[in-house]
Coordinates of C-alpha atoms and ligand atoms in Angstrom, one line a residue:
M12 CA 95.3 16.4 27.5
R13 CA 97.3 15.8 24.4
I14 CA 97.7 18.6 22.0
I15 CA 97.9 17.3 18.2
K16 CA 98.7 20.1 15.7
N17 CA 99.6 17.6 12.8
I18 CA 96.8 16.1 10.8
D19 CA 98.6 12.7 10.0
E20 CA 99.0 12.6 14.0
M21 CA 95.5 13.0 14.6
R22 CA 94.4 10.4 12.1
A23 CA 97.0 8.1 13.5
Y24 CA 95.6 8.5 17.2
S25 CA 92.0 8.3 16.3
Q26 CA 92.9 4.8 14.2
K27 CA 94.8 3.6 17.2
K28 CA 92.0 4.2 19.7
K29 CA 89.5 2.5 17.3
N30 CA 91.4 -0.5 17.0
H31 CA 91.4 -0.9 20.7
G32 CA 87.6 -0.9 20.6
K33 CA 87.4 2.7 21.9
T34 CA 84.6 5.1 21.0
I35 CA 85.3 8.7 20.2
G36 CA 83.1 11.7 21.0
F37 CA 84.1 14.9 18.7
I38 CA 83.4 18.7 19.2
P39 CA 84.5 20.9 16.7
T40 CA 84.6 24.5 17.9
M41 CA 86.4 28.0 16.6
G42 CA 87.7 28.5 20.1
C43 CA 87.0 31.1 22.6
L44 CA 85.0 28.7 24.5
H45 CA 82.2 29.4 27.0
D46 CA 79.7 27.1 28.6
G47 CA 77.8 26.5 25.5
H48 CA 80.9 24.6 24.0
L49 CA 81.5 23.0 27.7
S50 CA 78.2 21.4 27.7
L51 CA 79.2 19.8 24.7
V52 CA 82.2 18.6 26.2
Q53 CA 80.3 17.6 29.3
A54 CA 77.7 15.1 27.0
A55 CA 80.8 13.7 25.1
K56 CA 82.6 12.7 28.4
K57 CA 79.3 10.7 29.3
Q58 CA 78.9 9.0 25.8
A59 CA 82.3 8.3 24.2
D60 CA 85.5 6.6 25.6
I61 CA 87.8 9.3 24.1
V62 CA 86.9 13.0 23.8
V63 CA 88.7 15.2 20.9
V64 CA 87.8 18.9 20.7
S65 CA 89.0 20.7 17.8
I66 CA 89.6 24.7 17.7
F67 CA 90.0 26.1 14.3
V68 CA 88.9 29.5 12.9
N69 CA 87.8 28.0 9.6
P70 CA 88.6 30.9 6.8
I71 CA 86.3 29.2 4.3
Q72 CA 83.2 29.9 6.2
F73 CA 83.7 33.6 6.4
G74 CA 82.5 35.9 3.6
P75 CA 84.6 39.1 2.5
G76 CA 84.2 41.9 4.9
E77 CA 83.1 39.1 7.7
D78 CA 85.0 38.8 11.0
F79 CA 87.7 36.3 10.1
K80 CA 90.7 38.3 10.8
R81 CA 89.3 39.7 14.1
Y82 CA 87.4 36.4 15.4
P83 CA 88.1 36.3 19.2
K84 CA 90.7 34.1 20.0
N85 CA 92.0 33.1 24.0
L86 CA 93.7 29.7 23.5
S87 CA 95.3 29.8 27.0
N88 CA 91.9 30.3 28.4
D89 CA 90.5 27.6 26.3
K90 CA 93.3 25.0 27.0
R91 CA 92.7 25.9 30.9
L92 CA 88.9 25.4 30.6
L93 CA 89.4 22.3 28.8
N94 CA 91.9 20.6 31.1
N95 CA 89.4 21.1 33.7
F96 CA 87.3 18.4 31.7
D97 CA 90.1 16.4 31.4
I98 CA 89.6 15.8 27.8
D99 CA 91.6 13.4 25.8
V100 CA 92.8 15.6 22.9
L101 CA 92.7 19.1 21.9
F102 CA 93.3 19.2 18.0
L103 CA 94.6 22.4 16.4
P104 CA 95.2 22.0 13.1
D105 CA 97.1 24.3 11.0
T106 CA 95.3 26.3 8.4
K107 CA 98.0 25.9 5.5
K108 CA 98.0 22.1 6.0
M109 CA 93.9 22.2 6.1
F110 CA 93.9 24.3 3.0
P111 CA 97.0 23.9 1.1
Q112 CA 97.4 25.9 -2.1
G113 CA 95.3 24.6 -4.7
F114 CA 92.8 23.1 -2.8
K115 CA 89.6 23.0 -4.7
T116 CA 87.0 20.7 -3.1
Y117 CA 83.6 21.6 -1.5
L118 CA 81.0 19.8 -0.2
E119 CA 77.4 21.6 0.2
V120 CA 73.8 20.4 1.3
E121 CA 71.6 22.3 -1.2
E122 CA 68.6 24.3 -0.4
F123 CA 69.0 24.2 3.3
S124 CA 72.3 26.4 2.9
R125 CA 70.5 28.9 0.9
K126 CA 67.7 29.7 3.6
M127 CA 68.0 31.8 6.9
C128 CA 71.5 32.6 7.2
G129 CA 72.3 31.4 4.1
R130 CA 70.8 34.3 2.4
S131 CA 73.1 37.0 3.7
R132 CA 76.3 34.5 3.7
P133 CA 75.8 32.7 0.7
N134 CA 79.1 30.5 1.0
H135 CA 79.0 30.2 4.9
F136 CA 77.5 26.7 5.0
R137 CA 79.5 25.0 2.2
G138 CA 82.4 26.2 4.0
V139 CA 81.0 24.7 7.3
T140 CA 80.0 21.4 5.7
T141 CA 83.4 21.2 4.0
I142 CA 85.6 21.5 7.3
V143 CA 83.4 19.3 9.2
A144 CA 83.6 16.7 6.7
K145 CA 87.3 17.0 6.6
L146 CA 87.6 17.1 10.3
F147 CA 85.2 14.0 10.6
C148 CA 87.8 12.2 8.1
L149 CA 90.9 13.1 10.5
V150 CA 89.2 12.4 13.8
C151 CA 86.9 9.3 12.8
P152 CA 84.5 10.1 15.4
D153 CA 81.5 7.8 16.7
F154 CA 79.8 10.8 17.9
A155 CA 79.9 14.4 17.1
F156 CA 78.1 17.0 19.3
F157 CA 76.6 20.4 17.9
G158 CA 74.6 23.1 19.4
Q159 CA 71.1 24.0 18.6
K160 CA 72.0 27.6 19.2
D161 CA 73.2 27.0 15.5
F162 CA 70.1 25.3 14.3
Q163 CA 70.5 25.6 10.5
Q164 CA 74.0 24.2 11.2
Q165 CA 73.3 21.0 12.8
L166 CA 70.5 20.4 10.5
I167 CA 72.7 20.5 7.6
I168 CA 75.6 18.6 9.4
K169 CA 72.9 15.8 10.0
T170 CA 71.8 15.9 6.3
M171 CA 75.4 15.7 5.3
V172 CA 76.1 12.9 7.6
R173 CA 72.7 11.1 6.0
D174 CA 73.4 11.6 2.3
M175 CA 77.4 10.8 2.6
D176 CA 77.0 7.7 5.1
F177 CA 79.2 9.1 7.3
P178 CA 79.6 6.5 10.2
V179 CA 79.0 9.4 12.8
E180 CA 76.1 9.9 15.3
V181 CA 75.2 13.7 15.3
V182 CA 74.0 14.7 18.8
A183 CA 72.3 18.1 19.0
L184 CA 72.3 19.5 22.4
P185 CA 70.3 22.5 23.8
T186 CA 71.2 26.4 23.7
V187 CA 73.1 27.5 26.9
R188 CA 71.9 31.1 27.8
E189 CA 73.4 33.7 29.7
F190 CA 71.3 34.9 33.1
D191 CA 69.1 37.0 31.2
G192 CA 68.5 34.7 28.1
L193 CA 71.2 36.0 25.7
A194 CA 72.2 32.9 23.9
M195 CA 76.2 32.6 24.5
S196 CA 78.1 33.0 21.7
S197 CA 82.0 33.7 21.3
R198 CA 80.8 36.8 19.4
N199 CA 79.0 38.2 22.4
R200 CA 82.8 39.5 23.3
Y201 CA 82.3 42.2 20.5
L202 CA 79.5 43.5 22.3
K203 CA 79.9 46.9 24.3
P204 CA 78.2 47.0 27.5
K205 CA 75.2 48.8 26.5
E206 CA 74.9 46.6 23.1
R207 CA 75.4 43.6 25.5
E208 CA 72.1 44.7 27.3
L209 CA 70.1 45.5 24.4
A210 CA 71.1 42.5 22.5
T211 CA 68.6 40.6 25.0
V212 CA 65.9 41.7 23.0
L213 CA 66.4 39.3 20.2
Y214 CA 65.6 36.4 23.1
K215 CA 62.5 38.7 24.4
A216 CA 61.5 38.4 20.7
L217 CA 61.8 34.6 20.6
C218 CA 59.9 34.3 24.1
L219 CA 56.9 36.5 22.6
A220 CA 56.3 34.3 19.8
K221 CA 56.8 31.1 21.9
E222 CA 54.4 32.8 24.4
E223 CA 51.8 33.4 21.8
I224 CA 51.8 30.2 19.8
E225 CA 51.8 28.3 23.1
N226 CA 48.7 30.5 24.0
G227 CA 46.8 29.4 20.7
E228 CA 47.4 32.5 18.6
K229 CA 47.2 31.5 15.0
D230 CA 47.7 34.4 13.2
L231 CA 51.4 34.0 11.7
R232 CA 51.4 37.9 10.1
K233 CA 50.5 39.0 13.6
I234 CA 53.2 37.2 15.4
L235 CA 55.9 38.3 13.4
I236 CA 54.8 42.0 13.4
R237 CA 55.0 41.6 17.3
M238 CA 58.4 40.3 17.2
R239 CA 59.6 42.8 14.6
S240 CA 58.3 45.7 16.5
L241 CA 59.5 44.5 19.8
I242 CA 63.1 44.3 18.2
G243 CA 62.5 47.5 16.5
T244 CA 62.3 49.1 20.0
V245 CA 65.9 48.9 19.7
P246 CA 67.4 51.0 16.6
S247 CA 70.7 50.0 17.2
I248 CA 70.0 46.5 16.0
R249 CA 70.3 45.6 12.4
L250 CA 67.6 42.6 11.5
D251 CA 68.5 40.1 9.1
Y252 CA 65.7 37.9 9.5
V253 CA 63.0 36.7 11.3
V254 CA 61.1 33.4 10.5
I255 CA 58.6 30.7 11.6
A256 CA 59.4 27.6 9.9
D257 CA 59.3 23.9 9.8
P258 CA 62.5 22.4 11.8
E259 CA 62.8 19.9 9.4
T260 CA 63.0 21.5 6.2
L261 CA 63.6 25.2 7.0
E262 CA 60.8 26.3 5.0
E263 CA 58.7 29.2 6.2
V264 CA 55.4 27.8 7.3
K265 CA 51.8 29.2 6.3
A266 CA 49.9 28.2 9.2
I267 CA 50.6 27.9 13.1
K268 CA 50.3 24.1 13.8
G269 CA 52.7 21.3 14.9
K270 CA 56.5 21.9 15.9
L271 CA 57.8 25.1 14.9
L272 CA 61.2 26.7 14.6
V273 CA 61.1 30.4 15.5
A274 CA 64.5 31.6 14.5
L275 CA 66.4 35.2 13.9
S276 CA 69.6 37.0 13.4
G277 CA 70.4 40.4 13.9
S278 CA 73.6 42.5 14.4
I279 CA 74.3 45.1 17.0
G280 CA 77.6 46.8 17.0
K281 CA 80.3 44.6 15.9
A282 CA 78.5 41.4 16.4
R283 CA 76.0 39.4 14.1
L284 CA 74.0 37.2 16.8
I285 CA 71.6 34.3 15.9
D286 CA 69.1 32.5 18.1
N287 CA 66.0 30.3 17.8
L288 CA 63.6 28.5 19.8
I289 CA 61.7 25.2 18.9
V290 CA 58.0 26.0 19.6
Q291 CA 55.0 23.4 20.0
A292 CA 51.8 25.0 18.6
K293 CA 48.5 24.1 20.3
Ligands
AMP27 P1 81.5 27.6 17.5 O1 82.8 27.7 18.0 O2 80.7 29.0 17.6 O3 81.7 27.5 16.1 O4 80.6 26.8 18.1 C1 81.2 25.5 18.0 C2 79.9 24.4 18.7 O5 79.3 25.1 19.9 C3 78.8 24.2 17.7 O6 78.0 23.2 17.4 C4 77.7 25.5 18.3 O7 76.4 25.3 17.8 C5 77.8 25.3 19.8 N1 77.4 26.5 20.5 C6 77.9 27.6 20.5 N2 77.2 28.2 21.1 C7 76.5 27.7 21.8 C8 75.5 27.5 23.0 N3 75.3 28.7 23.3 N4 74.9 26.9 23.7 C9 75.1 25.5 22.9 N5 76.0 25.1 22.0 C10 76.5 26.3 21.6

């Protein structure tokens, strides 16, 4: 596994591989890797000749008072995990090189960036699209792999790729969960043991909605009330949102029909957690 820190070296590496007819699979991450990230690496290994993983805690996707400064880091363990997968490049760009003084250019997918997580994190998604666009320019991937755990993010990236004609195929892969259903997340490390136990109520609320919808429940309000009251049994959870939305537009639906995105976000202790399920109505 080659470690590249220099952005010119990264670009030169990718261009050389492409000149030799190789395809590049890319997984952008913020590190502190877990099995969710590694499922993306595994898929990239199957699909592309060359696999590049980046680790970069992107300052511009964090708002004031969020966890940028204390975002969990464990580079030596990340390297060990990636070595097991025999990837080609670990790209570790330098923050000052990525955002030099005077940086002024942002890319934003309108509308989608304002819904769901965008309501309480107003500049979050433009930070994500800006960094991903920049990484795409440096890594030049043929395929880029994202997790459905961040459903809104993968939809926004797909939209950006379509609108900007980036020559990249975005591949979205299923959420990897802990044994009790909690979606794997680097932020789960913030949870104290009791909080970790209680956090599973978020997934339970999603499963409740899935079960009701699949059993033919058509009363949207009732489903949302039942989800909220289940989450309400854990008073330490500060719920941000619960939505049942159209997975293509993120627009909250008015009726239970077709394919639905059931998504939520809540904080417990120091961790803001998100999760979702795609459900097919009867
Ligand atoms: P992050 O390091 O949190 O920015 O995540 C990097 C990539 O890994 C994103 O595409 C995430 O959606 C994906 N990812 C994070 N957690 C999971 C998970 N539990 N299952 C699948 N993919 C995940």
